[in-house]
Short mmCIF file of C-alpha atoms and ligand atoms in Angstrom, two decimals:
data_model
loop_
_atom_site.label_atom_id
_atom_site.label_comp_id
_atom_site.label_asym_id
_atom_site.label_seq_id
_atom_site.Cartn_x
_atom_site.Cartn_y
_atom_site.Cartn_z
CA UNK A 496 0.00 0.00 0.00
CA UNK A 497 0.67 3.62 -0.94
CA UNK A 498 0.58 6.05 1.37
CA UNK A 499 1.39 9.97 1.27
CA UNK A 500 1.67 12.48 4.22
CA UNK A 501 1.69 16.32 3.38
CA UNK A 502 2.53 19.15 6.17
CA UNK A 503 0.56 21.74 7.05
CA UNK A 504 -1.37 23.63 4.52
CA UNK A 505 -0.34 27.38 4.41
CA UNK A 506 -2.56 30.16 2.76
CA UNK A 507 -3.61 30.28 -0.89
CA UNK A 508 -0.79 28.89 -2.12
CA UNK A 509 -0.27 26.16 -0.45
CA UNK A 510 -3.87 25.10 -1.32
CA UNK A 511 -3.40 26.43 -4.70
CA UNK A 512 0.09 23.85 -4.71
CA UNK A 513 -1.79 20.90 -3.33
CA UNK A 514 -5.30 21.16 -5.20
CA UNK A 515 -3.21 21.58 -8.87
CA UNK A 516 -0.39 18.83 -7.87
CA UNK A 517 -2.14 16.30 -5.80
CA UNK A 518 -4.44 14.74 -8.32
CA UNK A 519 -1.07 13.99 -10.58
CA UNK A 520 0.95 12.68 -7.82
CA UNK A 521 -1.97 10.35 -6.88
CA UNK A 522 -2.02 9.18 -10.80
CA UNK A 523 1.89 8.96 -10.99
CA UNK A 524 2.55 7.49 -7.67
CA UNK A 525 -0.78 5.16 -7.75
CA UNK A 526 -1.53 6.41 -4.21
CA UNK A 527 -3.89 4.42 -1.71
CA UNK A 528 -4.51 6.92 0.60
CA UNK A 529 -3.41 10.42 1.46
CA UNK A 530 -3.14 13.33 5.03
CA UNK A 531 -2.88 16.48 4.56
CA UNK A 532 -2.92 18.71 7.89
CA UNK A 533 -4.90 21.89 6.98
CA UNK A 534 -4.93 24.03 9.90
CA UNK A 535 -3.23 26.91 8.41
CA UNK A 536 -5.38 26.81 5.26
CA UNK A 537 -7.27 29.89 5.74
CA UNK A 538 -5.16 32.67 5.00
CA UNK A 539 -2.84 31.21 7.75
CA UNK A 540 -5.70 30.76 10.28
CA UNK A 541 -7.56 27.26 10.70
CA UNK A 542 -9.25 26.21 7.17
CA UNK A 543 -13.03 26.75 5.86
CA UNK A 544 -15.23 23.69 5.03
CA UNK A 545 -15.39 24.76 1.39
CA UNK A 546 -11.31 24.49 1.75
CA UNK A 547 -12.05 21.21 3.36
CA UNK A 548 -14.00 20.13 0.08
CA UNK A 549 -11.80 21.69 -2.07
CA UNK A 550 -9.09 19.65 -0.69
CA UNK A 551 -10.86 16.06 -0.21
CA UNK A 552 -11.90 17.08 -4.27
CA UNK A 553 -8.42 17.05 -4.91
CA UNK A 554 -7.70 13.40 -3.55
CA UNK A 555 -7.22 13.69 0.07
CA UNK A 556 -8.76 11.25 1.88
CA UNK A 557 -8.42 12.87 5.33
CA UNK A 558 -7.17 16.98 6.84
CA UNK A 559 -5.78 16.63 10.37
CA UNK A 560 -5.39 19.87 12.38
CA UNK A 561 -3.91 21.40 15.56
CA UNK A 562 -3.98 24.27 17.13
CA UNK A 563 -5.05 25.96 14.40
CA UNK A 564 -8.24 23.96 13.96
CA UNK A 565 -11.17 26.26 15.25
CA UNK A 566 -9.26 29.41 13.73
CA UNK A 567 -12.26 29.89 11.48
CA UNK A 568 -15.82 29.39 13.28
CA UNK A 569 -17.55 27.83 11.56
CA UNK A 570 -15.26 24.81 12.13
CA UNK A 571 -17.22 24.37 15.39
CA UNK A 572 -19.99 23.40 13.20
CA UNK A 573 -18.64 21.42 10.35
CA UNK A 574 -16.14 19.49 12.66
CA UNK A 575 -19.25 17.36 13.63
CA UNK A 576 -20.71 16.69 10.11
CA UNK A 577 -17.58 16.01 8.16
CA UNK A 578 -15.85 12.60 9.30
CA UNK A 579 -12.60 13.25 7.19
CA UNK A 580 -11.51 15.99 9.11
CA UNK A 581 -9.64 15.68 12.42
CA UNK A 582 -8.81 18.30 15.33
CA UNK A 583 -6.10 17.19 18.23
CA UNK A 584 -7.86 13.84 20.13
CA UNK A 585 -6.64 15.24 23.21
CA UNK A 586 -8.77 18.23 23.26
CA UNK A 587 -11.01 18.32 26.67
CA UNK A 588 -13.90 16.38 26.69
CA UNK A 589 -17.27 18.10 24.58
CA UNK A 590 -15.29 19.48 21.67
CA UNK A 591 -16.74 19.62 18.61
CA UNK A 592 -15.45 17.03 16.28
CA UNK A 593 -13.01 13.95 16.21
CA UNK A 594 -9.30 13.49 16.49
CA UNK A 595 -9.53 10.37 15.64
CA UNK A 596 -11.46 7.96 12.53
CA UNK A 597 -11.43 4.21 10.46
CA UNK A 598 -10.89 5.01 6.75
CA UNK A 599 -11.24 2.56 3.62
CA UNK A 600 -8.09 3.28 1.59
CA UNK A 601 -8.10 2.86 -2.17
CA UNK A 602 -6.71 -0.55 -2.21
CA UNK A 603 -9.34 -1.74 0.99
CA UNK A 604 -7.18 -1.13 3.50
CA UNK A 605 -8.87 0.08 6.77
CA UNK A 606 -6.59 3.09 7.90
CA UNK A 607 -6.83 4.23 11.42
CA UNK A 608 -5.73 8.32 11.86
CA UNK A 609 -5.08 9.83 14.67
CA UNK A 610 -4.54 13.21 15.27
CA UNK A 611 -2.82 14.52 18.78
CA UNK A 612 -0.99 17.47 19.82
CA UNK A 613 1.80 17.58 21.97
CA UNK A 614 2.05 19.38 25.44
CA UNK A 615 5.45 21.02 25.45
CA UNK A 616 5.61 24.34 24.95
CA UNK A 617 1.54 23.82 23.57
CA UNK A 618 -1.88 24.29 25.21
CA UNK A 619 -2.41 22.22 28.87
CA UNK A 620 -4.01 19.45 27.02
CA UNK A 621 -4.64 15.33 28.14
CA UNK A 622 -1.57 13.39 28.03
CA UNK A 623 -1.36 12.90 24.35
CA UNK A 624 0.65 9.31 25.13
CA UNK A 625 -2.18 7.78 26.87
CA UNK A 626 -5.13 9.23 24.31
CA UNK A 627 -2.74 7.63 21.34
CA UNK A 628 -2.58 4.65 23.45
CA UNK A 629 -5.79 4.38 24.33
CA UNK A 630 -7.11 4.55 20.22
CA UNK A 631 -4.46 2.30 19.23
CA UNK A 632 -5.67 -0.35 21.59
CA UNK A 633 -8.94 0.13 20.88
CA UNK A 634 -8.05 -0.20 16.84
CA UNK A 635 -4.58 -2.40 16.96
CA UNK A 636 -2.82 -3.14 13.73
CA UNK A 637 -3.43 -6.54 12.10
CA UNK A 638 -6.73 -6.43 13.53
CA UNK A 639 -9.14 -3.83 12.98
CA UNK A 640 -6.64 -1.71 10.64
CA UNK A 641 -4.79 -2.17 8.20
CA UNK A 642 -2.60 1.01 8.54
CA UNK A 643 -2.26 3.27 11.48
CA UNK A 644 -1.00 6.67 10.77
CA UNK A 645 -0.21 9.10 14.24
CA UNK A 646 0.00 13.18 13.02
CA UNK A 647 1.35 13.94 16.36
CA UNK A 648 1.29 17.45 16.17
CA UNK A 649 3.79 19.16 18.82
CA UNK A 650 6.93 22.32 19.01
CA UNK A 651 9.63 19.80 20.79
CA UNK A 652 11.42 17.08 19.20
CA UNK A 653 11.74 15.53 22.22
CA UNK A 654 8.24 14.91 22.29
CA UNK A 655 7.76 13.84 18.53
CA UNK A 656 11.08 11.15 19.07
CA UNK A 657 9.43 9.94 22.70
CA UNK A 658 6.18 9.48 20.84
CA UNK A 659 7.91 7.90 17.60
CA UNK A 660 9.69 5.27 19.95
CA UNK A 661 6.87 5.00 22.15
CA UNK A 662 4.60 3.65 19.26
CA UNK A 663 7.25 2.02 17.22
CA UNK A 664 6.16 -1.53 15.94
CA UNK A 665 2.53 -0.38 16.59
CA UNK A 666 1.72 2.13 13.82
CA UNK A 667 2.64 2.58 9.96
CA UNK A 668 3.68 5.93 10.80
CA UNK A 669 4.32 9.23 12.94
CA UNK A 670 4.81 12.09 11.54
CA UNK A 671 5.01 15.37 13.10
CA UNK A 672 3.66 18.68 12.21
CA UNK A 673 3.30 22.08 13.60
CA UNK A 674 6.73 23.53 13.23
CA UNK A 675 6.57 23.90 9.31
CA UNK A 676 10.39 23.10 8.62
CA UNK A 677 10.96 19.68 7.39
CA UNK A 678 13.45 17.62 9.61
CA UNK A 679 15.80 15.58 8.10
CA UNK A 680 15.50 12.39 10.27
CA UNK A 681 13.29 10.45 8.04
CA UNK A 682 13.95 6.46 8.71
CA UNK A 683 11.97 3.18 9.47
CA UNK A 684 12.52 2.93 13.42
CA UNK A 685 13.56 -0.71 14.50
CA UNK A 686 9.93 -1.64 15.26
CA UNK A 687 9.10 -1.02 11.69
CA UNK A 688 7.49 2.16 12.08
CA UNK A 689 8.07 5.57 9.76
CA UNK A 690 9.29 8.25 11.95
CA UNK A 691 10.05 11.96 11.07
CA UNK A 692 9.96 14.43 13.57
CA UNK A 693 8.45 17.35 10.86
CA UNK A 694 6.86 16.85 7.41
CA UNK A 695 7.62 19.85 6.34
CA UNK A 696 4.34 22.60 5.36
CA UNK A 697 2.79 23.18 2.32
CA UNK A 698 3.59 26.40 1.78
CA UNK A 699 5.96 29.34 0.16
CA UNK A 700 9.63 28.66 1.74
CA UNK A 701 10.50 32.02 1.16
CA UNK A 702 8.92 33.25 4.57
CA UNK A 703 8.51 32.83 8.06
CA UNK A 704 6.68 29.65 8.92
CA UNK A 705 4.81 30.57 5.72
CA UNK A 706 3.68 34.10 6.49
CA UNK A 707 5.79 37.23 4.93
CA UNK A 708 8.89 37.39 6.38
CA UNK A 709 8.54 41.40 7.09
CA UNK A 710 6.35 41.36 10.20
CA UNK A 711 7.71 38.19 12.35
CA UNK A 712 11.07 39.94 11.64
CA UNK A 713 9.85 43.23 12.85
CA UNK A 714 8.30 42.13 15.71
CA UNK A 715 11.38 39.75 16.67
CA UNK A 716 13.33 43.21 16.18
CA UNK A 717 11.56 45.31 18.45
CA UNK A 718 8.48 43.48 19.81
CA UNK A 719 5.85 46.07 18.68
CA UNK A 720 3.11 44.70 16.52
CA UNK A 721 3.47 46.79 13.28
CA UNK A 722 0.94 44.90 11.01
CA UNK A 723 -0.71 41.27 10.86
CA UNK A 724 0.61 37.85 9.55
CA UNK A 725 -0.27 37.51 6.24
CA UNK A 726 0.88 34.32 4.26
CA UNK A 727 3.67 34.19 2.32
CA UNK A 728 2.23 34.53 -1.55
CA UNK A 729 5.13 32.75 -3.81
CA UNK A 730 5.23 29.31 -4.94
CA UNK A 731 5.02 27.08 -2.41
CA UNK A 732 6.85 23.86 -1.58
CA UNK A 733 4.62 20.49 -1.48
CA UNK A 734 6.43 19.25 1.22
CA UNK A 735 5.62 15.52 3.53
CA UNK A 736 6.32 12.15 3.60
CA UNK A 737 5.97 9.13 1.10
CA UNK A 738 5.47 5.47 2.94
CA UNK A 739 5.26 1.83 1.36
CA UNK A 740 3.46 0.22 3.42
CA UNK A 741 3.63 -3.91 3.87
CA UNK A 742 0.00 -5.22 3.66
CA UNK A 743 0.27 -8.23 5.48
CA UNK A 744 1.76 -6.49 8.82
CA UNK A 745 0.84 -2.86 8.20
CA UNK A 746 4.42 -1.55 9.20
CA UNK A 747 6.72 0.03 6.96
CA UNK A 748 9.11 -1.04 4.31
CA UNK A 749 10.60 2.16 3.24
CA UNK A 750 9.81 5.67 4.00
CA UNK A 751 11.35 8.49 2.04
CA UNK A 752 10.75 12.70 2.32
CA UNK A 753 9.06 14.19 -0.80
CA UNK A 754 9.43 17.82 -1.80
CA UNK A 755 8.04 19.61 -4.66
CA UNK A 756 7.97 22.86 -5.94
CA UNK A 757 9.00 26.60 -4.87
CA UNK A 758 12.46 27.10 -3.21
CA UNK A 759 13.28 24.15 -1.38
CA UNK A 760 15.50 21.41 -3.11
CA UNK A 761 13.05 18.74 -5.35
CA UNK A 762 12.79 14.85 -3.73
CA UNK A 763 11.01 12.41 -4.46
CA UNK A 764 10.72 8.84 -3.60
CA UNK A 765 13.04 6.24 -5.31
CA UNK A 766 11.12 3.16 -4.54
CA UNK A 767 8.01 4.07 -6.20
CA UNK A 768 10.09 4.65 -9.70
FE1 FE2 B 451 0.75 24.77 11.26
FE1 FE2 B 452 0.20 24.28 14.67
#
């Protein structure tokens, strides 16, 4: 099985990026089943549900969030209606939503996706290791799914490693998002799990985090608000994670970073030719 992982949508052009590219990476790469994390979809702030469609049109199969995810109201409302999209599992208790859903890939697979956000230097949220736990026992690999696939979304890669190890030979793969800058530690852990501590965004590289590089510099210069964030309008970078998936354990065989487009450096997966 085919799987692909993209990093958090930023602003119109990383929507623009994903909506014209991910229909011909899907055809190229013969893709079972695609994340995307959208929370920074809406000019930087959360994502709309007609982004959400726009984006499931396109070939996702599922938009995990964070922080970002109730950015735009109406998310409160659509979070409850619309099973493909995920905010952080360990959110208190009556938010709207999931962080959590089954999935039928394209091949059959039944894909289990969790969505959880870390702690340090985040929100005062449930301990993200026992809500992961807790959904992965309730949904274990070689049973009820197929695939497993953890968007741990968290600021310290302390906290993305802990959870990588802590879930190895569990899950397909965790992947974390959040801090928009791809890491380069992208392996199969010795459980047989795919492990990178940041995918990477979807977004214009030549920024801050994907917003214009002008005001986070300002304000990191003299700490008076001048203006607002406003994303970062040049190409952007499809930027995430490419996994092949064995389908009679569910771990992975090979894991590889993908990057496409704008400034960063082009790679692509080897194994899929
Ligand atoms: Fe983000
Ligand atoms: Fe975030």
């Amino acid at each position: 099985m085919r799987l692909l992982f993209l990093g958090d949508i930023v602003g119109r052009t990383g929507r623009n990026a994903v909506i014209e590219r991910l229909p011909g990476l899907i055809d190229r790469y013969k893709l079972d089943f695609v994340v995307i994390n959208g929370e920074n979809a809406a000019g930087g702030f959360g994502i709309t549900e007609e982004i959400v469609r726009d984006v499931l049109d396109a070939g996702a199969d599922v938009i995990t969030t964070g922080n970002h995810a109730f950015d735009q109201r109406e998310a409160l409302v659509f979070a409850e209606r619309q099973p493909q999209f995920l905010r952080p599992v360990n959110y208190p208790l009556g938010t709207p939503g999931r962080g959590a859903n089954l999935f039928v890939a394209r091949n059959g697979a039944r894909v289990l996706v969790v969505n959880a956000m870390g702690r340090i230097y985040m929100d005062a949220l449930d301990d993200p290791f026992a809500v992961i736990d807790r959904e992965v026992s309730a949904c274990p690999l070689g049973e009820q799914a197929d695939a497993i696939v953890i968007d741990f979304h968290a600021e310290a890669t302390s906290e993305k490693q802990a959870i990588g190890h802590h879930l190895d030979g569990r899950v397909t793969l965790v992947v974390g998002t959040h801090t928009h800058v791809p890491t380069s530690d992208c392996r199969v852990l010795p459980g047989g799990t795919a492990y990178q501590s940041d995918a990477g965004m979807c977004g214009d590289y030549d920024s801050v985090l994907g917003m214009e590089k002008e005001e986070p510099v300002r304000r990191f210069l003299t700490k008076v608000p001048s203006g607002r964030f406003q994303p970062s309008g040049g190409p952007a970078t499809l930027c995430g994670l490419a996994v092949e998936v064995d389908d009679t354990t569910g771990l992975a065989r090979a894991v590889s970073p993908l990057a496409i487009g704008g400034v960063l450096e082009e790679r692509l997966p080897t194994f899929w030719g």
